[in-house]
mmCIF file of N, CA and C in Angstrom:
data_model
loop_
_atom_site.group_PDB
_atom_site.id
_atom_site.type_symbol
_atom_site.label_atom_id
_atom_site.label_comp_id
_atom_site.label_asym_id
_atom_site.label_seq_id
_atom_site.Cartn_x
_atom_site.Cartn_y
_atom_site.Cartn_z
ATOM 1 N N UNK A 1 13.981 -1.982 57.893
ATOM 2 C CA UNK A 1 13.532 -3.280 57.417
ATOM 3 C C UNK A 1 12.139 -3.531 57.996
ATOM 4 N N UNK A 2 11.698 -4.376 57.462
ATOM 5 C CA UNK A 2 9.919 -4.426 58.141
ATOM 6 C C UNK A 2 9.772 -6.429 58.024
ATOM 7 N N UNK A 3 9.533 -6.236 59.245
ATOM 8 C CA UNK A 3 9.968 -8.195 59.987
ATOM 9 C C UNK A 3 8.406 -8.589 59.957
ATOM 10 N N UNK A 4 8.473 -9.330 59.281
ATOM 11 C CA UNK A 4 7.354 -10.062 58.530
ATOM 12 C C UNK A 4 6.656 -11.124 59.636
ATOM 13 N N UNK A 5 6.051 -10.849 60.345
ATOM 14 C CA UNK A 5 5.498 -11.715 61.525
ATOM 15 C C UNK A 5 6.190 -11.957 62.711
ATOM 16 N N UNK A 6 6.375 -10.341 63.518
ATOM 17 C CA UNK A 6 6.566 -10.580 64.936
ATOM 18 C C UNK A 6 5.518 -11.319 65.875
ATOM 19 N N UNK A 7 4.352 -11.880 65.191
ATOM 20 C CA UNK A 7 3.550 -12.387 66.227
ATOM 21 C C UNK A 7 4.280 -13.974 66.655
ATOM 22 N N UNK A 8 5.085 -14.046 65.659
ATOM 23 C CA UNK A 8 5.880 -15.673 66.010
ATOM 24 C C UNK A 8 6.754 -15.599 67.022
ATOM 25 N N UNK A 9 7.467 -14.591 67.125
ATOM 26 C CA UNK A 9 8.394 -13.714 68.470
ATOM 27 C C UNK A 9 7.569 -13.953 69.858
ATOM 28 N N UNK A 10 6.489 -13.018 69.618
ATOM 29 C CA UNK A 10 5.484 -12.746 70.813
ATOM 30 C C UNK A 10 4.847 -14.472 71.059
ATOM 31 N N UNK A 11 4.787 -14.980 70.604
ATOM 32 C CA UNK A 11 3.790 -16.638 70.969
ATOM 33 C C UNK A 11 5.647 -17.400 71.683
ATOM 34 N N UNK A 12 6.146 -16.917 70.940
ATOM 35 C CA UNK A 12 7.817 -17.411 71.647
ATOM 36 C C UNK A 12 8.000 -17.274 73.063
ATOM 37 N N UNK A 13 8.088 -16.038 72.903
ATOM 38 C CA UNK A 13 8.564 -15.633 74.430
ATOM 39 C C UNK A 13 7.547 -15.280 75.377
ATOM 40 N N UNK A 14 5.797 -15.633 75.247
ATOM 41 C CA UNK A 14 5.311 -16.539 76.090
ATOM 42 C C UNK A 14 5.469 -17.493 76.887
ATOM 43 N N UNK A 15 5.929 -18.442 75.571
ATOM 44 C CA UNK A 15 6.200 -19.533 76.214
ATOM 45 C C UNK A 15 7.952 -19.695 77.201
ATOM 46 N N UNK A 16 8.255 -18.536 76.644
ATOM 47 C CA UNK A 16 9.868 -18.870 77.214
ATOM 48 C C UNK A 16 9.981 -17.351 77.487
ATOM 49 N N UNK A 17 9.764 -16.772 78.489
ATOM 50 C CA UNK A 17 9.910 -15.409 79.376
ATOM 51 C C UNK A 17 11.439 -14.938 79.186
ATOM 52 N N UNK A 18 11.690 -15.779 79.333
ATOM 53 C CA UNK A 18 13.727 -15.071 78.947
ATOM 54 C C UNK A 18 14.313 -14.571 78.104
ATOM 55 N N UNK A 19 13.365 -15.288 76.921
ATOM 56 C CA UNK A 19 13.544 -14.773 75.429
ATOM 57 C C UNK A 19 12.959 -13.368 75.072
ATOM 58 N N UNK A 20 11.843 -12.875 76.097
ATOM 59 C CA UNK A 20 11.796 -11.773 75.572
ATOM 60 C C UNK A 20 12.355 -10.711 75.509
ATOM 61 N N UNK A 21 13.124 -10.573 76.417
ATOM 62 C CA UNK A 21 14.243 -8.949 75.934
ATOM 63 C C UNK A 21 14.867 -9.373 75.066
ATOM 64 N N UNK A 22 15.996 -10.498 74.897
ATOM 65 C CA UNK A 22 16.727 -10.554 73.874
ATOM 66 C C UNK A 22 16.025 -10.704 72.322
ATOM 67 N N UNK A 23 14.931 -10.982 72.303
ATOM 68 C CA UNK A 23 14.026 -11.354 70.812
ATOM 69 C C UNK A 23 13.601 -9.854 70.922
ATOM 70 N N UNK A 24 12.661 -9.117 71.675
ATOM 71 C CA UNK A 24 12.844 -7.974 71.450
ATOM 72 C C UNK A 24 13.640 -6.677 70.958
ATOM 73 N N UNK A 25 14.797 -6.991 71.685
ATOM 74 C CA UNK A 25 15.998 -5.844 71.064
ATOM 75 C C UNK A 25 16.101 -6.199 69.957
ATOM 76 N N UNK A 26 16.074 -7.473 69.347
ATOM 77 C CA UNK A 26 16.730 -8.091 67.957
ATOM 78 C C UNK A 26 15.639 -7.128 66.978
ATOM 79 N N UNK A 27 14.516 -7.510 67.422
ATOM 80 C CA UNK A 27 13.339 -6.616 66.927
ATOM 81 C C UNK A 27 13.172 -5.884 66.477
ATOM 82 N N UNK A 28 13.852 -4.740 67.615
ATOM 83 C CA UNK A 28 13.693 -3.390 67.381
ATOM 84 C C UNK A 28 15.096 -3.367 66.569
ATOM 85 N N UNK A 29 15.906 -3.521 66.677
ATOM 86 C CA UNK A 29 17.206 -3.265 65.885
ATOM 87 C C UNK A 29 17.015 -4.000 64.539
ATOM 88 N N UNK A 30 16.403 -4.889 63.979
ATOM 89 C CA UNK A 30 16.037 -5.356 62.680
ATOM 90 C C UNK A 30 15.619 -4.402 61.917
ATOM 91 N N UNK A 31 13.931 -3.848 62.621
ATOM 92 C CA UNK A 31 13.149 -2.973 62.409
ATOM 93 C C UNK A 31 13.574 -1.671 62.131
ATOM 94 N N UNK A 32 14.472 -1.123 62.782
ATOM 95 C CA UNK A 32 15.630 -0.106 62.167
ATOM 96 C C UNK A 32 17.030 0.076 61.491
ATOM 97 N N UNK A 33 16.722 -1.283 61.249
ATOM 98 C CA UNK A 33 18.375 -1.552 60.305
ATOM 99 C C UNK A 33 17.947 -1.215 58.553
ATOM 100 N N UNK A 34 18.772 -0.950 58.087
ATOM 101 C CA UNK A 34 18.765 -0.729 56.664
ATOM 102 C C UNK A 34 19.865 -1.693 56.314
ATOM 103 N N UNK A 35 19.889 -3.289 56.096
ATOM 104 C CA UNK A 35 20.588 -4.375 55.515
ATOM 105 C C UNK A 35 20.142 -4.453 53.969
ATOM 106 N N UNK A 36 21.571 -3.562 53.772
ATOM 107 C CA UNK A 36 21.857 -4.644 51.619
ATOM 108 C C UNK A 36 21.910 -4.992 51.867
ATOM 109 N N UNK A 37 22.786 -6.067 52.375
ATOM 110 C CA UNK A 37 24.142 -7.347 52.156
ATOM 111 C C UNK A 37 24.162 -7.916 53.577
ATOM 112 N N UNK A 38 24.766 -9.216 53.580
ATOM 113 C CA UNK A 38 24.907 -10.334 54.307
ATOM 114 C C UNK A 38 26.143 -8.658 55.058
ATOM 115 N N UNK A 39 27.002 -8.513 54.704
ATOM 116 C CA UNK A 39 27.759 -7.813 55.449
ATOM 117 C C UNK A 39 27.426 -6.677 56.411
ATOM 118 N N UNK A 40 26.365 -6.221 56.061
ATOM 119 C CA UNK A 40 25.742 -5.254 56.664
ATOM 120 C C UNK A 40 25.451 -6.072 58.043
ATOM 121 N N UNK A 41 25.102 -7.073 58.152
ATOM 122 C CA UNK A 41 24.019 -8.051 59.205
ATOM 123 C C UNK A 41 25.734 -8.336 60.178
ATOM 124 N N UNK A 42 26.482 -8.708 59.127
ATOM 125 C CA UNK A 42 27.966 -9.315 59.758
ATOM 126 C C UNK A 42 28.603 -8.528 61.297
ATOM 127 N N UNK A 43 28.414 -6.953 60.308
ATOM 128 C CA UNK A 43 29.238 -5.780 60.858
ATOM 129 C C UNK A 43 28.554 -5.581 62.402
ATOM 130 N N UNK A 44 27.147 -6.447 62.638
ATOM 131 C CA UNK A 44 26.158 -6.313 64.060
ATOM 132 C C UNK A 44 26.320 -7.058 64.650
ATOM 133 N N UNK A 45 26.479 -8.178 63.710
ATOM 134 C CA UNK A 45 25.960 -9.381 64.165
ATOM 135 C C UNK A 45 27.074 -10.691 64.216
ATOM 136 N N UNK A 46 28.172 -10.441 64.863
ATOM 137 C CA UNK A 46 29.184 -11.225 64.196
ATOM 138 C C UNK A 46 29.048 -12.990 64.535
ATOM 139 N N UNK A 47 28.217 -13.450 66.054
ATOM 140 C CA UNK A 47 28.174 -14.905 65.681
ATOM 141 C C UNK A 47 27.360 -14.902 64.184
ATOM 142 N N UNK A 48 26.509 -13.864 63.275
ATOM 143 C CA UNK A 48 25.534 -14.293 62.541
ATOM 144 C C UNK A 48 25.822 -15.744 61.709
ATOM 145 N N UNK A 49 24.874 -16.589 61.266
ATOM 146 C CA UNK A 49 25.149 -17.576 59.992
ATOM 147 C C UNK A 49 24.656 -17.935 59.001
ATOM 148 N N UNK A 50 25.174 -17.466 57.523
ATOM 149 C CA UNK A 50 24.278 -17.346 56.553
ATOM 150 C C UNK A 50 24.236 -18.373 55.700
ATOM 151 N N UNK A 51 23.009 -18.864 55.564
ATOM 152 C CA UNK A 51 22.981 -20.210 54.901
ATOM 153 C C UNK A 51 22.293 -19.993 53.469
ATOM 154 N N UNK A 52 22.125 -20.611 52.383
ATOM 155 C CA UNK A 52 21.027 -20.284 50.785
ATOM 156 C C UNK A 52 20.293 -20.013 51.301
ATOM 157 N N UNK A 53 20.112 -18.924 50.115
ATOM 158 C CA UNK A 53 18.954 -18.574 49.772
ATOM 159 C C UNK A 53 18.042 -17.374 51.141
ATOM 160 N N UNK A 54 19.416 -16.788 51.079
ATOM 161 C CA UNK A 54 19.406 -15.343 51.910
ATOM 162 C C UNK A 54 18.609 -15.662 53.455
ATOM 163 N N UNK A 55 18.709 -17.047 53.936
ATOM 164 C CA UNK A 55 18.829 -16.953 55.009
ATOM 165 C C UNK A 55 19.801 -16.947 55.977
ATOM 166 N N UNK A 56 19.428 -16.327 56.746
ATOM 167 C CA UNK A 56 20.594 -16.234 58.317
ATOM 168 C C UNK A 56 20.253 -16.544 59.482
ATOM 169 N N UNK A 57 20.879 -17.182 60.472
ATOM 170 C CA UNK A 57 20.540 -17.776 61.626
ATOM 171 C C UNK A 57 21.265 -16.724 63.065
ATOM 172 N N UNK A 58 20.733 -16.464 63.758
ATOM 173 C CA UNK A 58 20.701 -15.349 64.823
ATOM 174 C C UNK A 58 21.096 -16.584 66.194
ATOM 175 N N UNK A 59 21.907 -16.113 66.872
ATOM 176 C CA UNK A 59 22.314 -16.849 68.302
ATOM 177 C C UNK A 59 21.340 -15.228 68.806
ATOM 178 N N UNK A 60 20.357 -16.154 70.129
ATOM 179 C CA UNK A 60 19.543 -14.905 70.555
ATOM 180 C C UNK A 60 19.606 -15.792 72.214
ATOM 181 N N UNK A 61 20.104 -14.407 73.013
ATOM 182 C CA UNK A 61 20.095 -14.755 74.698
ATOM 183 C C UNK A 61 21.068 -15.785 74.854
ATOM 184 N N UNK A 62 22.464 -15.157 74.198
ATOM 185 C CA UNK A 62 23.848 -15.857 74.816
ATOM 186 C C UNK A 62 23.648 -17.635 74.106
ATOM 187 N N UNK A 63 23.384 -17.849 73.213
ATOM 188 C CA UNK A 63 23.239 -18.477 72.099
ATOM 189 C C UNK A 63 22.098 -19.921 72.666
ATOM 190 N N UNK A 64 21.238 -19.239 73.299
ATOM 191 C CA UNK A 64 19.959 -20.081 74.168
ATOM 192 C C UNK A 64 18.788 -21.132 73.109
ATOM 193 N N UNK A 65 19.124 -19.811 72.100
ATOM 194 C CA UNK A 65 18.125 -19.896 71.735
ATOM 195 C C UNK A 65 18.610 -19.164 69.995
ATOM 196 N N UNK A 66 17.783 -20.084 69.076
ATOM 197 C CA UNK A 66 18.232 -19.375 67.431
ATOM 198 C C UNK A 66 16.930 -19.116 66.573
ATOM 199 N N UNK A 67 17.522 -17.828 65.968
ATOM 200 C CA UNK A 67 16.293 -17.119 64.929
ATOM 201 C C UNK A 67 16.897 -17.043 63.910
ATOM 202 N N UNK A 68 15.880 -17.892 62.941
ATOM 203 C CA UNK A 68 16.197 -17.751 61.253
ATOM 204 C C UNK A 68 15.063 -17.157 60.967
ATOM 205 N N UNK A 69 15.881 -16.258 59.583
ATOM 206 C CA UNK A 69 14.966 -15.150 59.182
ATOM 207 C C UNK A 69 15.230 -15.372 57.520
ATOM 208 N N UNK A 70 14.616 -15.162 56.775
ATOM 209 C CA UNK A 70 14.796 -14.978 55.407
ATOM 210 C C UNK A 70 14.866 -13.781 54.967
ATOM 211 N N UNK A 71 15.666 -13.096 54.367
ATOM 212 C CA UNK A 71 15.410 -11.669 53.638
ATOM 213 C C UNK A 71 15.658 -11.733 52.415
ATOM 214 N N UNK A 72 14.704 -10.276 52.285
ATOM 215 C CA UNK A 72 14.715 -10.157 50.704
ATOM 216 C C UNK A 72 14.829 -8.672 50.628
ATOM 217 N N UNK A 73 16.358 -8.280 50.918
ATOM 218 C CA UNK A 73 17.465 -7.024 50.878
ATOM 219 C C UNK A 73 16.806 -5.967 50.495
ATOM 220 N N UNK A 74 16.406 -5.938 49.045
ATOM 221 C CA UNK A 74 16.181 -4.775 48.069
ATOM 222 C C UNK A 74 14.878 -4.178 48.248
ATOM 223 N N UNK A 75 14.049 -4.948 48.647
ATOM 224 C CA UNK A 75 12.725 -4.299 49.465
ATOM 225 C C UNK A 75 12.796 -4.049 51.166
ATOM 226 N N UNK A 76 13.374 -4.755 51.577
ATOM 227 C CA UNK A 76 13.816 -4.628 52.570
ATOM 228 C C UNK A 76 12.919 -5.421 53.767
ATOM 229 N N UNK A 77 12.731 -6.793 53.296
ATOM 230 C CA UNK A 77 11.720 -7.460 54.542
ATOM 231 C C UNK A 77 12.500 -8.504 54.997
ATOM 232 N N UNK A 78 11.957 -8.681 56.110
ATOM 233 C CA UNK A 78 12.467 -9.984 56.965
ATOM 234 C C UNK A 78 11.696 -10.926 57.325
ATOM 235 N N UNK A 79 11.661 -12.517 56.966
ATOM 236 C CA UNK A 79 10.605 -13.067 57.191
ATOM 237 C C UNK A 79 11.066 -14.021 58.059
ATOM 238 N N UNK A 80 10.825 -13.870 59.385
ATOM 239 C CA UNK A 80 10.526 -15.076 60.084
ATOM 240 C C UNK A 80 10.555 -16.407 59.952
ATOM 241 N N UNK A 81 11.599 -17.473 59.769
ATOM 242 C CA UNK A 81 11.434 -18.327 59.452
ATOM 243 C C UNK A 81 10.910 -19.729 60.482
ATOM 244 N N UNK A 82 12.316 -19.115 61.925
ATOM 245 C CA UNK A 82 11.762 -20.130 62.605
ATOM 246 C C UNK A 82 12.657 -19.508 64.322
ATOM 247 N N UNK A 83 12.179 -19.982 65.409
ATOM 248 C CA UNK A 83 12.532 -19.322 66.600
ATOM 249 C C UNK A 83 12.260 -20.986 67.550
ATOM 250 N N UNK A 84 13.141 -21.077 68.050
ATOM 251 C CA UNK A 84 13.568 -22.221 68.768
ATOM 252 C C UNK A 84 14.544 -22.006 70.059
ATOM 253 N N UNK A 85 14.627 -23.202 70.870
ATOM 254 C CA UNK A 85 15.578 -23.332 71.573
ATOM 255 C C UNK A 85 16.711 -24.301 70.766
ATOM 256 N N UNK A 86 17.683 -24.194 71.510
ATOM 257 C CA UNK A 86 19.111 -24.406 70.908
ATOM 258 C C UNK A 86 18.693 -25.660 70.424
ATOM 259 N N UNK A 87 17.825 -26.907 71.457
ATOM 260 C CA UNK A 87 17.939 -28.291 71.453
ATOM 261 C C UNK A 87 16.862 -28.346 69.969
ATOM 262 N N UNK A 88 15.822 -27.438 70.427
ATOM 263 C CA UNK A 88 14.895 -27.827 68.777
ATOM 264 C C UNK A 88 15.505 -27.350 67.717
ATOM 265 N N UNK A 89 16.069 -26.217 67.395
ATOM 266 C CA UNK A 89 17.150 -26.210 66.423
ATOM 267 C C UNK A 89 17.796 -27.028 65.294
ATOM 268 N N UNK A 90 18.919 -28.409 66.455
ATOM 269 C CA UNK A 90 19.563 -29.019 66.396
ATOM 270 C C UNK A 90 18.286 -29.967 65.303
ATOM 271 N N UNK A 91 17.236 -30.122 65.878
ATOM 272 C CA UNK A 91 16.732 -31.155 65.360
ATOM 273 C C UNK A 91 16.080 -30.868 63.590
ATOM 274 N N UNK A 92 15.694 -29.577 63.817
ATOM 275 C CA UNK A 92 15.469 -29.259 62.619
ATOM 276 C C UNK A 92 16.845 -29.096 60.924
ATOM 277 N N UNK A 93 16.358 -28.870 59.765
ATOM 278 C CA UNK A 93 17.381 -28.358 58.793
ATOM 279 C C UNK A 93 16.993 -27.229 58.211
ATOM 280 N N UNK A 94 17.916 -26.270 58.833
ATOM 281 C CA UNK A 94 17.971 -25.105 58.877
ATOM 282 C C UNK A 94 17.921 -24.158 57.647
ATOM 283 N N UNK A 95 18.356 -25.459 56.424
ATOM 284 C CA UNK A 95 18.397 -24.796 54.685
ATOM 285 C C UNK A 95 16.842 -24.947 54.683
ATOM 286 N N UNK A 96 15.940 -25.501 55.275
ATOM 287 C CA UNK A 96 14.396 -25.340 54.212
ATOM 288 C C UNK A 96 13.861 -25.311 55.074
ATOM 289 N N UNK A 97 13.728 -24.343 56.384
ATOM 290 C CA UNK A 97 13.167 -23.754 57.088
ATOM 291 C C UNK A 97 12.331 -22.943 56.297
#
């Protein structure tokens, strides 16, 4: 898969040092995943949560912290939608990220 703006990752876990191994591994394991299907993501990823319009929401660093990503399967990209702590999260809506 090819993740459509890790520089949003990297400005992340600047600011929040803890996040970077766990946003990293996610990274690298995105970056080498071959995901058709929501199930494919399931079979890794089991807190995963998939909301319209082929987004999914990632618990990242023991559920600290959440990454929504948009994909688009058949080409195989991942776009970055949004990387937060748990509390900014909450505040946002996660369908029109």
């Amino acid at each position: 898969m090819h993740v459509i703006k890790k520089k949003t990752l990297v400005d992340f876990w600047c600011k929040h040092a803890d996040a970077k191994v766990p946003l990293g591994t996610w990274f690298c394991e995105a970056k080498g995943a071959q995901w058709k299907t929501p199930q494919d993501i399931k079979a890794r990823y089991r807190s995963a949560d998939f909301l319209p319009g082929n987004r999914v929401v990632f618990n990242i660093g023991g559920n600290k912290y959440r990454l929504i990503v948009k994909i688009a399967y058949v080409p195989g990209l991942i776009y970055i939608r949004f990387v937060g702590t748990h509390a900014e999260y909450d505040k946002i809506d996660a369908k029109k990220v």
